[in-house]
XYZ file of C-alpha atoms in Angstrom:
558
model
C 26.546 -14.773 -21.469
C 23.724 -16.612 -19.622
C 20.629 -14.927 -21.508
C 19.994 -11.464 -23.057
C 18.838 -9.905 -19.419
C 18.944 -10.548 -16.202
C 15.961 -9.810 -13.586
C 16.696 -9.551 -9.931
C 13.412 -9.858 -8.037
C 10.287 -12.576 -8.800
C 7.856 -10.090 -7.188
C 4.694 -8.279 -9.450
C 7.413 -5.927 -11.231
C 10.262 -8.696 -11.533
C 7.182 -10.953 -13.151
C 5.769 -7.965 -15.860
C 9.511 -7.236 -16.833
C 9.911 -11.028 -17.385
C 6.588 -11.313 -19.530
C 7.451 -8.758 -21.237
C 11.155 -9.397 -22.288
C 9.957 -13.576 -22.747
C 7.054 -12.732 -25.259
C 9.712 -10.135 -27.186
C 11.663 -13.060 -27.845
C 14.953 -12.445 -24.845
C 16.036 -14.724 -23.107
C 16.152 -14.398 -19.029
C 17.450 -15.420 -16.186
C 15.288 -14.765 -12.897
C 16.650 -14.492 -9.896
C 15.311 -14.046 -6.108
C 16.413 -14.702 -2.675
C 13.176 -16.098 -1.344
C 11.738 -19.833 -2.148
C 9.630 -20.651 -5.306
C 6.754 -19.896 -2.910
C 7.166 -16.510 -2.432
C 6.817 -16.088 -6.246
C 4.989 -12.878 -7.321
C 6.217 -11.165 -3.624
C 4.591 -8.689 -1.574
C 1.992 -7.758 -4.588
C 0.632 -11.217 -3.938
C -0.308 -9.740 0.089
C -2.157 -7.067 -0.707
C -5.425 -5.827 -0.828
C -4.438 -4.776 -5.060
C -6.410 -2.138 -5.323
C -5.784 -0.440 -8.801
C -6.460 3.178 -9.542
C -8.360 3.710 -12.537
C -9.378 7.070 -14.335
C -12.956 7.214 -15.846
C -13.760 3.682 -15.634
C -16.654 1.520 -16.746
C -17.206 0.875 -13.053
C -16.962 4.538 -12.085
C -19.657 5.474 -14.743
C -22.047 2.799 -13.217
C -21.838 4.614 -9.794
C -22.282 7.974 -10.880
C -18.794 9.229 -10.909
C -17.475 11.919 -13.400
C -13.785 11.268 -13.632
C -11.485 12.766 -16.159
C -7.812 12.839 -17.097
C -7.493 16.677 -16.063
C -8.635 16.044 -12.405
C -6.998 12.697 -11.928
C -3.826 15.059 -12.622
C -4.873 17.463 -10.604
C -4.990 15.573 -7.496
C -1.816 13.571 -8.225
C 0.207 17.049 -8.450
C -1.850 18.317 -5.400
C -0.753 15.382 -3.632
C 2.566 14.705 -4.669
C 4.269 18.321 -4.152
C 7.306 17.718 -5.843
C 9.490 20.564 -5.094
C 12.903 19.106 -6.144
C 12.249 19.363 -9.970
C 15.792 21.317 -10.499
C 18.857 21.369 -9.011
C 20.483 24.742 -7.998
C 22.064 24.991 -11.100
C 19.225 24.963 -13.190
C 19.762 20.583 -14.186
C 17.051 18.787 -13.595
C 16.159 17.558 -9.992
C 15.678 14.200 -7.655
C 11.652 14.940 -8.926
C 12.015 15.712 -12.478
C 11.657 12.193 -13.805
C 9.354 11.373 -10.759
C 7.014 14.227 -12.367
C 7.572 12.570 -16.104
C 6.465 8.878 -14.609
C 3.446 10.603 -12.543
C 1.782 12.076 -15.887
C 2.766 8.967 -17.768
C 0.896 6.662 -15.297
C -2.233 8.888 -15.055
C -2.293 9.048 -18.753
C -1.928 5.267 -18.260
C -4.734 4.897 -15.898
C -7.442 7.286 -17.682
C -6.438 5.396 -21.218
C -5.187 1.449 -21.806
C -4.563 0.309 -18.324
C -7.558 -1.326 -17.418
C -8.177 -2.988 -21.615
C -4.812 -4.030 -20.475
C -5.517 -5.889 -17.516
C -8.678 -7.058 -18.942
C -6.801 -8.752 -21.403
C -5.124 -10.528 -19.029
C -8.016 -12.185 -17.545
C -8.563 -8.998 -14.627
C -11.514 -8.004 -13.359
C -12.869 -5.770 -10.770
C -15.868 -5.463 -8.419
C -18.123 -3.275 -9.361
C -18.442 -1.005 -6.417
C -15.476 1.525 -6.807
C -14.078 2.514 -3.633
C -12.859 6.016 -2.378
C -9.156 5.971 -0.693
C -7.337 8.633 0.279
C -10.491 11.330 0.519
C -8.131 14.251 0.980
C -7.037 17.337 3.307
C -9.695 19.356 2.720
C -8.787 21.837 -0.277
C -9.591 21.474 -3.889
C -6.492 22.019 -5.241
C -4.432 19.484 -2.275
C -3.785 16.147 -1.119
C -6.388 13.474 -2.167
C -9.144 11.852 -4.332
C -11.703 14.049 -5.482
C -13.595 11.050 -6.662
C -13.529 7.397 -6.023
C -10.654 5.578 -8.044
C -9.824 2.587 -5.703
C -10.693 -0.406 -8.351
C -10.988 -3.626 -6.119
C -9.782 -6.789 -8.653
C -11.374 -9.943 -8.337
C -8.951 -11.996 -6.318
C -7.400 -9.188 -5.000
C -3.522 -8.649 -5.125
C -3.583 -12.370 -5.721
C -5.685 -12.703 -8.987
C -3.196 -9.806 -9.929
C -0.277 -11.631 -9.766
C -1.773 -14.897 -11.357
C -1.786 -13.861 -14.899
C 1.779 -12.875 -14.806
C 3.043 -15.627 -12.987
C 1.012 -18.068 -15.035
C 2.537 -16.244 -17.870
C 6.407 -16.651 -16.464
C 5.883 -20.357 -15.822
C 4.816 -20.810 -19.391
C 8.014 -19.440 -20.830
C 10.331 -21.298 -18.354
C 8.207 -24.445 -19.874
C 9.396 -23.037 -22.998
C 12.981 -22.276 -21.833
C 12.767 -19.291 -22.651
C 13.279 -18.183 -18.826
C 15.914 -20.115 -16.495
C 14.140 -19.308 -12.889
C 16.384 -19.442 -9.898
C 15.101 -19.044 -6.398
C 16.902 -18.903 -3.506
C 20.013 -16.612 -5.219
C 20.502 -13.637 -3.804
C 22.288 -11.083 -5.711
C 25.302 -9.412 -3.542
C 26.914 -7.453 -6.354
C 26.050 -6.219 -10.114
C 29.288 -6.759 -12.426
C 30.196 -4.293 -14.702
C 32.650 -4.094 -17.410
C 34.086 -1.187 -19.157
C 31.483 1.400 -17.535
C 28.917 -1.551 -18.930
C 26.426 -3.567 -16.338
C 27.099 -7.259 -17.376
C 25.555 -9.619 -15.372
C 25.206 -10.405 -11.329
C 26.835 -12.302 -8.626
C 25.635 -13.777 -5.474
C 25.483 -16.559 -2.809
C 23.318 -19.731 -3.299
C 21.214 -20.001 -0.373
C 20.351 -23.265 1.703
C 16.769 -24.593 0.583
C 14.021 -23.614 2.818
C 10.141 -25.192 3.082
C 8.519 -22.386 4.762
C 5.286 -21.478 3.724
C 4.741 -18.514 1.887
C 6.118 -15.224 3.939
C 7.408 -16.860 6.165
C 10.807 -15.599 7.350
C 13.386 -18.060 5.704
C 17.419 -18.874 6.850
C 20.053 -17.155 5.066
C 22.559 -19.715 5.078
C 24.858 -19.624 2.419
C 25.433 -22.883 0.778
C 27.466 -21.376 -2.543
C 27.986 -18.873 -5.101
C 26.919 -17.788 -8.400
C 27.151 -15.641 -10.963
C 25.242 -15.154 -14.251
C 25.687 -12.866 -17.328
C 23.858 -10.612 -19.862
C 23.031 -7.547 -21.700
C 21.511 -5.871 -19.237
C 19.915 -6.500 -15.840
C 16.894 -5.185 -14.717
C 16.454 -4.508 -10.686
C 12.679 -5.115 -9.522
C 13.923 -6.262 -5.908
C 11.301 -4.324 -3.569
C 11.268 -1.295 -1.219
C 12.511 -1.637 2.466
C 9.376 -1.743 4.554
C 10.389 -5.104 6.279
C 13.930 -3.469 7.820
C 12.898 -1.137 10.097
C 17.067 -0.132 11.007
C 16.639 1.035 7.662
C 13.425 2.824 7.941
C 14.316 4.955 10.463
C 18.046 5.346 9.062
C 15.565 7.397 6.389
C 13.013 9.118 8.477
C 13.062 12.645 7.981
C 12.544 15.004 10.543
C 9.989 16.580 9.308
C 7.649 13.450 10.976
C 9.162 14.144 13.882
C 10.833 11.256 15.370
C 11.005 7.709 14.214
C 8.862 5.203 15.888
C 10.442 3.171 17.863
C 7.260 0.552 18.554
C 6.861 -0.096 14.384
C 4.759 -2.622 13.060
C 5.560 -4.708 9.962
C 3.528 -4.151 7.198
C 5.546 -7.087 4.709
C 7.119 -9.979 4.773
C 11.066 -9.839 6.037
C 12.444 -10.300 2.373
C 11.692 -6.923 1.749
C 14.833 -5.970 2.813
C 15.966 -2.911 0.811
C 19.727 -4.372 -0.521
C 19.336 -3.811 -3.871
C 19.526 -0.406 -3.353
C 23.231 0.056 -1.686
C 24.710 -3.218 -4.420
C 22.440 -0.933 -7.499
C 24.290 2.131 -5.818
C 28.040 0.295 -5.989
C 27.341 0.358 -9.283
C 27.023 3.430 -10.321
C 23.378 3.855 -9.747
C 21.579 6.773 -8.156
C 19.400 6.649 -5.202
C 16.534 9.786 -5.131
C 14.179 10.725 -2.478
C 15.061 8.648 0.449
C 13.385 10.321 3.023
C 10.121 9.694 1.176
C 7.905 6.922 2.558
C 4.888 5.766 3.172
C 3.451 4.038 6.178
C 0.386 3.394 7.572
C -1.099 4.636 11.254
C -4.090 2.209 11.554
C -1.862 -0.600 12.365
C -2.749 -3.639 14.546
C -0.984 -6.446 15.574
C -1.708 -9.782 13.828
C -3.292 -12.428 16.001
C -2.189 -15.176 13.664
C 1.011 -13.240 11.990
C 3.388 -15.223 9.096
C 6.165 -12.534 9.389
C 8.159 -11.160 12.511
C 6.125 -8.333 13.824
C 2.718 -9.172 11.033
C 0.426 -6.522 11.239
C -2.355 -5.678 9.106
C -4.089 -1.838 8.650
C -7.430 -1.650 9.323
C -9.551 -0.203 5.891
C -12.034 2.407 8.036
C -14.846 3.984 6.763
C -15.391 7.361 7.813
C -17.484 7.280 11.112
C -14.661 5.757 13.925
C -14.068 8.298 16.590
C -9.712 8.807 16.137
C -8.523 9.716 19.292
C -4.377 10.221 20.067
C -2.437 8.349 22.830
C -3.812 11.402 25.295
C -7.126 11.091 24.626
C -7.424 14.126 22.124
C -9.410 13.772 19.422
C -7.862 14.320 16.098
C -9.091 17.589 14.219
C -9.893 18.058 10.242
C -9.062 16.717 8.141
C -7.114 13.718 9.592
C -10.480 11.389 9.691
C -10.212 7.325 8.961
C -9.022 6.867 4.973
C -8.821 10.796 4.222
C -4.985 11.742 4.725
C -2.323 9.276 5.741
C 0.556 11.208 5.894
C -0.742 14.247 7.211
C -2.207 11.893 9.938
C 1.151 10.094 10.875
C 3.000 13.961 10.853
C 0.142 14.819 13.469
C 0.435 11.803 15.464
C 3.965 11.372 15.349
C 4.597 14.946 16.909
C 2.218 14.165 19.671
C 4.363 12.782 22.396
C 3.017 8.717 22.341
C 3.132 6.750 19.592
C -0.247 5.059 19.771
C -3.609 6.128 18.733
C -6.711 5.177 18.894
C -9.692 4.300 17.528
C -13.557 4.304 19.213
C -16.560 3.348 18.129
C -19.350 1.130 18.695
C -19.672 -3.086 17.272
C -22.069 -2.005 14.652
C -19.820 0.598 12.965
C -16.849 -1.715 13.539
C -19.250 -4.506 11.591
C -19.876 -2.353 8.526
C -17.330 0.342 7.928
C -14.271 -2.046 9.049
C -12.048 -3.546 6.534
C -8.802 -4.966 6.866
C -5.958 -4.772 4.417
C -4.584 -7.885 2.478
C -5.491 -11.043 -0.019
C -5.763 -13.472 2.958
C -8.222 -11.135 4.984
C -10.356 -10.699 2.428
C -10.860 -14.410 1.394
C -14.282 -14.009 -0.191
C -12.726 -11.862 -2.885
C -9.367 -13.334 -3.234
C -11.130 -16.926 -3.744
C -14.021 -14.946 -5.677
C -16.942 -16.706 -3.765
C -19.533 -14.197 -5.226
C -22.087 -15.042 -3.026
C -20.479 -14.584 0.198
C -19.610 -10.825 -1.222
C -22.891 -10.206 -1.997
C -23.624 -11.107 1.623
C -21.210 -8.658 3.005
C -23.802 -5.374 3.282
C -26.288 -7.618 5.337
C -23.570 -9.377 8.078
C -23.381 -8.089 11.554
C -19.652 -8.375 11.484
C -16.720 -9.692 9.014
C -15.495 -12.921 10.125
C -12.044 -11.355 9.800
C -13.117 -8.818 11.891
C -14.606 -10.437 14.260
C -11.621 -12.648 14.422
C -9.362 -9.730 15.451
C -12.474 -8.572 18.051
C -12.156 -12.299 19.587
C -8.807 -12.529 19.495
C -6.795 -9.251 18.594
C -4.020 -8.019 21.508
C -5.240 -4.339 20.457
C -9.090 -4.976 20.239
C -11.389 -3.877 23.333
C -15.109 -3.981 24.020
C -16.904 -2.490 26.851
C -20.698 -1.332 27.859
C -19.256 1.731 28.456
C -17.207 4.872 28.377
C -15.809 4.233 31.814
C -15.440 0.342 31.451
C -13.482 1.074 27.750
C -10.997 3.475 29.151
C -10.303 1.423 32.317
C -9.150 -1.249 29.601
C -7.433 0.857 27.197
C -5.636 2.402 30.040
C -4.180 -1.293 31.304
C -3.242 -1.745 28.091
C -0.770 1.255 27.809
C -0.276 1.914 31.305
C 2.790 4.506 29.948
C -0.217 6.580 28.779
C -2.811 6.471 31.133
C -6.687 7.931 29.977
C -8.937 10.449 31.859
C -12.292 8.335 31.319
C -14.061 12.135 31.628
C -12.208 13.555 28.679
C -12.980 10.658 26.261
C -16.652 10.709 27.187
C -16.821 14.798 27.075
C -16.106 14.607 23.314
C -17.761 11.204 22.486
C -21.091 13.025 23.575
C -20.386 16.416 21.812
C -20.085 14.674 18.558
C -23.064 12.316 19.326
C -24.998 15.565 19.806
C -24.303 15.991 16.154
C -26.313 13.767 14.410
C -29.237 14.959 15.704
C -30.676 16.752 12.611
C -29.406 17.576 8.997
C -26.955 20.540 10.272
C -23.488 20.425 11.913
C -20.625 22.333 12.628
C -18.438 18.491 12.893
C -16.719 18.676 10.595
C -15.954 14.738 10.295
C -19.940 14.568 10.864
C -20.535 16.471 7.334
C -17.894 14.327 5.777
C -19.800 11.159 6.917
C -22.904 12.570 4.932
C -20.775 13.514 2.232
C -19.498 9.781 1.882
C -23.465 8.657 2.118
C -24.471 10.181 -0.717
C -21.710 8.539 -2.756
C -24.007 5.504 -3.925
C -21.202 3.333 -3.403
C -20.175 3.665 0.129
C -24.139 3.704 0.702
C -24.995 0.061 -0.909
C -21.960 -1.432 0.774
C -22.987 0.249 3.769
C -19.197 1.749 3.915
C -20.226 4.946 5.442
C -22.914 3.647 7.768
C -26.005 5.791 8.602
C -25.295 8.169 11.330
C -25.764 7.121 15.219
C -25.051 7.840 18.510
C -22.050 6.154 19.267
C -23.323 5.362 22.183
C -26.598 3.981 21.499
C -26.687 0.955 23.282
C -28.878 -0.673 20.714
C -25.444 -0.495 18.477
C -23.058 -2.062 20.791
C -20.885 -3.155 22.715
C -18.140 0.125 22.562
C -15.156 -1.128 20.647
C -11.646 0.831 21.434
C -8.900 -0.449 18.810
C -5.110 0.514 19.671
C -3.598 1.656 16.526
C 0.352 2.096 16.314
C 2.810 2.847 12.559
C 3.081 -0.155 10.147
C 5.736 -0.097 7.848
C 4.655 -0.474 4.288
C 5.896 1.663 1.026
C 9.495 3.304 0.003
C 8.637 6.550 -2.336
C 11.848 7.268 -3.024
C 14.723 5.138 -4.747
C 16.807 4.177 -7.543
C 16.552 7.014 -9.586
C 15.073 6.268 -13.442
C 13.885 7.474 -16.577
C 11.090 6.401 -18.524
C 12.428 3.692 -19.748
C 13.620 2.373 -16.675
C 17.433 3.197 -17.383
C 19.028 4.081 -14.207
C 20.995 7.035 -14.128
C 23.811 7.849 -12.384
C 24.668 10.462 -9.762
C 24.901 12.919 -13.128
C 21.706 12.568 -14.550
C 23.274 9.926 -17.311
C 21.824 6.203 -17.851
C 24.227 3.343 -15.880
C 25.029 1.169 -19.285
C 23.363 -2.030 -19.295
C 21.209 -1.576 -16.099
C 17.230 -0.610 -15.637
C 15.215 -0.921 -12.262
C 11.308 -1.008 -11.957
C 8.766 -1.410 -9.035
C 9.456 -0.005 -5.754
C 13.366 -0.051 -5.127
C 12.458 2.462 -8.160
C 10.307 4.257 -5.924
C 7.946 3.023 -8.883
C 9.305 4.835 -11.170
C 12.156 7.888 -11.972
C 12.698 7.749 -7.615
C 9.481 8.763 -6.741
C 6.122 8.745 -9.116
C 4.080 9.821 -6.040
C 6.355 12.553 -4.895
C 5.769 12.714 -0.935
C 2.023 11.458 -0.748
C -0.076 8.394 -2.514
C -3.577 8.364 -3.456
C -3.667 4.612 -3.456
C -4.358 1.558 -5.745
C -1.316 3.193 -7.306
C 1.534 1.137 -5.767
C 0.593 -2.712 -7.405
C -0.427 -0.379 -10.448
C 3.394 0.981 -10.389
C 4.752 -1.960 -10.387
C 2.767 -2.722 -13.541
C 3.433 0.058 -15.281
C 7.135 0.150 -14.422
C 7.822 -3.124 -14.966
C 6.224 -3.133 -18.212
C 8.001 0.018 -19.317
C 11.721 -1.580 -18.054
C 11.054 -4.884 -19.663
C 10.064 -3.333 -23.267
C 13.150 -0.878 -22.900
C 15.742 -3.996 -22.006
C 13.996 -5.911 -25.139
C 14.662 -3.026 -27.358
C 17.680 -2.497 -26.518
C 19.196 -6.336 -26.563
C 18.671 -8.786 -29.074
């Protein structure tokens, strides 16, 4: 035996189970496939948004949050319906359901003393994701939860990697990058250890795609062995092996949301082993995609963060109806795009708009956060334009400016000649809803929502719902056009677990030995989110979950 537990994956979950099985006194051996640079994974990416439940931060903006509605919209937008098998055993969603209440319970009580401990923060303006379809009782935040940490998905991950190099100071973790794991062993029905091929050393920067040359083999031994290896946004054969039907068909012009390590393996070598896979055709991807102009990963692309005013228009020029507005409902707006005949959407606005309500996803597009230069946040209400934006307007393959309605089209239609404009049509309906704003009563329905969002003092002060305009008010322009197409991002679904992180097998019964957090977990029992997200809850599962596997695997080896 090689230590008490083995961890396969050094992303945000691999890094919490570590901590947590380190400061209990275990020994570990971590494992990943990817350079010493890639340490702390995808988490380190992202934007690491956190979903809190009757915050500090919400108080200060006039929010009334509690535990009973935070539940209420994660049921509304979950909709498990697989909570028992035909025979009356319990379902794919029954410990999905268990790991949903235990993480909002999580979020309205210690999380955020929790992080806070850890040295996390968050910016005081609480932001409103995932605004909903409409109905009380549905899909969607009823209030803002989106807590924005200071550093973003990077400060996140510091603590715990910080944390993880401390122990392997300490020896009390052996760290081995570049090992990827090609089988679990098992003995006598028991998981034992790993075994895998040494991989040839690569420099490339941080998510950068690296070789997978094998230079040797390993294998290493334990009590148990915890999986935290990642979901499978970055293999798109994979992807659409798992679209369902149901989203019509798979795209086949998909963007990549994460790096190319995030591969989905684990899952078929966790599955050779007796573990269960749950919820596979539950994913979640992103529609507001646009190519990187300066990508690190094959296909890079990063979603643009709207606020609520952008014009969304499909690939023929037909505006979308309620409620599938910028930021309200993701998957509801990918089923309604996706069964639309072109693959490509659209967004149309005006410079100003694009200058105040755009944000773009990710730790290294939101700098002044991730490197916490206060000031230059502060300045962020009174600049014309983001510089990240405006990098994408100067040099973004999907990002078009025109004087006007005629001069925009003619561009967007050389663009995707397959799915040629009528100039006519676009400007019918940009002028109907321009005729909107006009006085305090509409019957647009995306015009109401915009005042809705401006008397949330938040999205006011940060001028994320701007005040309402003609789009085409030439004072506020040029007329921006952005092509949006799918990015690959989130798996829902996966190994199947209880709340301890114990995988179970295709019975219902824990695999000996083996526990799995993070998002080849689906974040939890194969799906905590059930078939939608309400965000700032997937860096937040991997938390959670990887907390909850690495206290289990401590408990239960000594």
């Amino acid at each position: 035996m090689d230590a008490d537990v083995v961890v396969v994956g050094a992303g945000l979950a691999g890094l919490v189970a570590t901590c947590e099985l380190a400061d209990a006194g275990r020994s570990v051996v971590l494992l990943d496939q990817e350079s010493e640079a890639n340490l702390g994974g995808q988490a380190w990416w992202s934007f690491g948004g956190l979903f809190l439940v009757d915050s500090p931060e919400q108080r200060r903006m006039g929010i009334s949050d509690s535990l009973e509605l935070a539940w209420q919209d994660w049921q509304g937008t979950a909709g498990w319906d697989r909570l028992t098998n035909p025979d009356g055993s319990p379902g794919p969603d029954h410990w999905g359901r268990q790991w949903g209440r235990a993480y909002v319970e999580w979020a309205a009580g210690e999380k955020r003393s929790w992080l806070r401990e850890r040295g996390i923060s968050f910016f005081p303006v609480v932001g409103w994701a995932e605004r909903g379809d409409g109905t009380s009782g549905g899909h969607g935040n009823s209030v803002p939860r989106f807590h924005i940490p200071w550093g973003t998905g990077t400060g996140v991950v510091a603590p715990f990697e910080q944390r993880v190099r401390d122990h392997i100071a300490a020896g009390r973790v052996i760290y081995r990058p570049r090992h990827r794991v090609d089988q679990l062993v098992r003995a006598s029905g028991v998981v034992t250890g790993v075994r895998g091929s040494v991989l040839a050393p690569d420099a490339s920067p941080r998510g950068v795609a690296s070789n997978r040359i094998v230079e040797g083999e390993f294998e290493y031994g334990g009590q148990a062995v915890v999986v935290t290896s990642g979901g499978i946004g970055g293999n798109h054969d994979l992807v659409r092996a798992n679209w369902p039907q149901r989203l019509g068909e798979a795209p086949t012009d998909m963007l990549t949301g994460v790096p190319a390590y995030v591969d989905g393996r684990m899952l078929a070598i966790t599955e050779a082993a007796g573990g269960a896979v749950v919820n596979r055709d539950r994913m979640w991807h992103y529609v507001e995609g646009v190519r990187n102009w300066d990508p690190v990963w094959p296909g890079h692309a990063i979603r643009i963060l709207a606020g609520p005013s952008a014009m969304w228009f499909d690939g023929r020029g037909n505006r979308l109806p309620a409620p599938y507005f910028p930021g309200f409902d993701t998957l509801g707006t990918l089923d309604h795009l996706q069964h639309t005949g072109v693959e490509h959407s659209w967004f149309i606005l005006n410079r100003a708009l694009a200058g105040k309500e755009f944000a773009l996803s990710g730790s290294e597009q939101n700098l002044d956060l991730t490197q916490r230069r206060y000031r230059d946040v502060l300045k962020r209400p009174i600049t014309a334009v983001q510089p990240s934006v405006q990098a994408f307007l100067d040099h973004g393959e999907d990002w078009l400016t025109a004087d006007t309605i005629g001069e925009l089209v003619a561009k967007m239609n050389e663009l995707t000649p397959h799915a040629p404009l009528d100039p006519a049509h676009i400007e019918r309906q940009v002028v109907e809803r321009d005729r909107q704003v006009d006085n305090a009563y509409t019957k647009d329905a995306q015009v109401a929502a915009i005042r809705v969002a401006r008397g949330y003092r938040g999205d006011k002060l940060t001028k994320r719902a701007f005040p309402l305009h003609r789009i085409l008010d030439p004072k506020r322009g040029p007329l921006v056009a952005v092509r949006l197409r799918v990015l690959s991002r989130k798996t829902l679904g996966g190994l199947h677990t209880d709340l301890s992180g114990r995988v179970l097998d295709p019975s219902g019964e824990p695999v000996p030995g083996l526990y799995a957090a993070g998002e080849v977990s689906g974040f939890g029992g194969g799906g905590v989110h059930g078939y939608r997200a309400l965000e700032g809850t997937f860096v937040g599962g991997c938390l959670f979950s990887g907390r909850a596997a690495g206290r289990a695997a401590a408990a239960a080896t000594s």
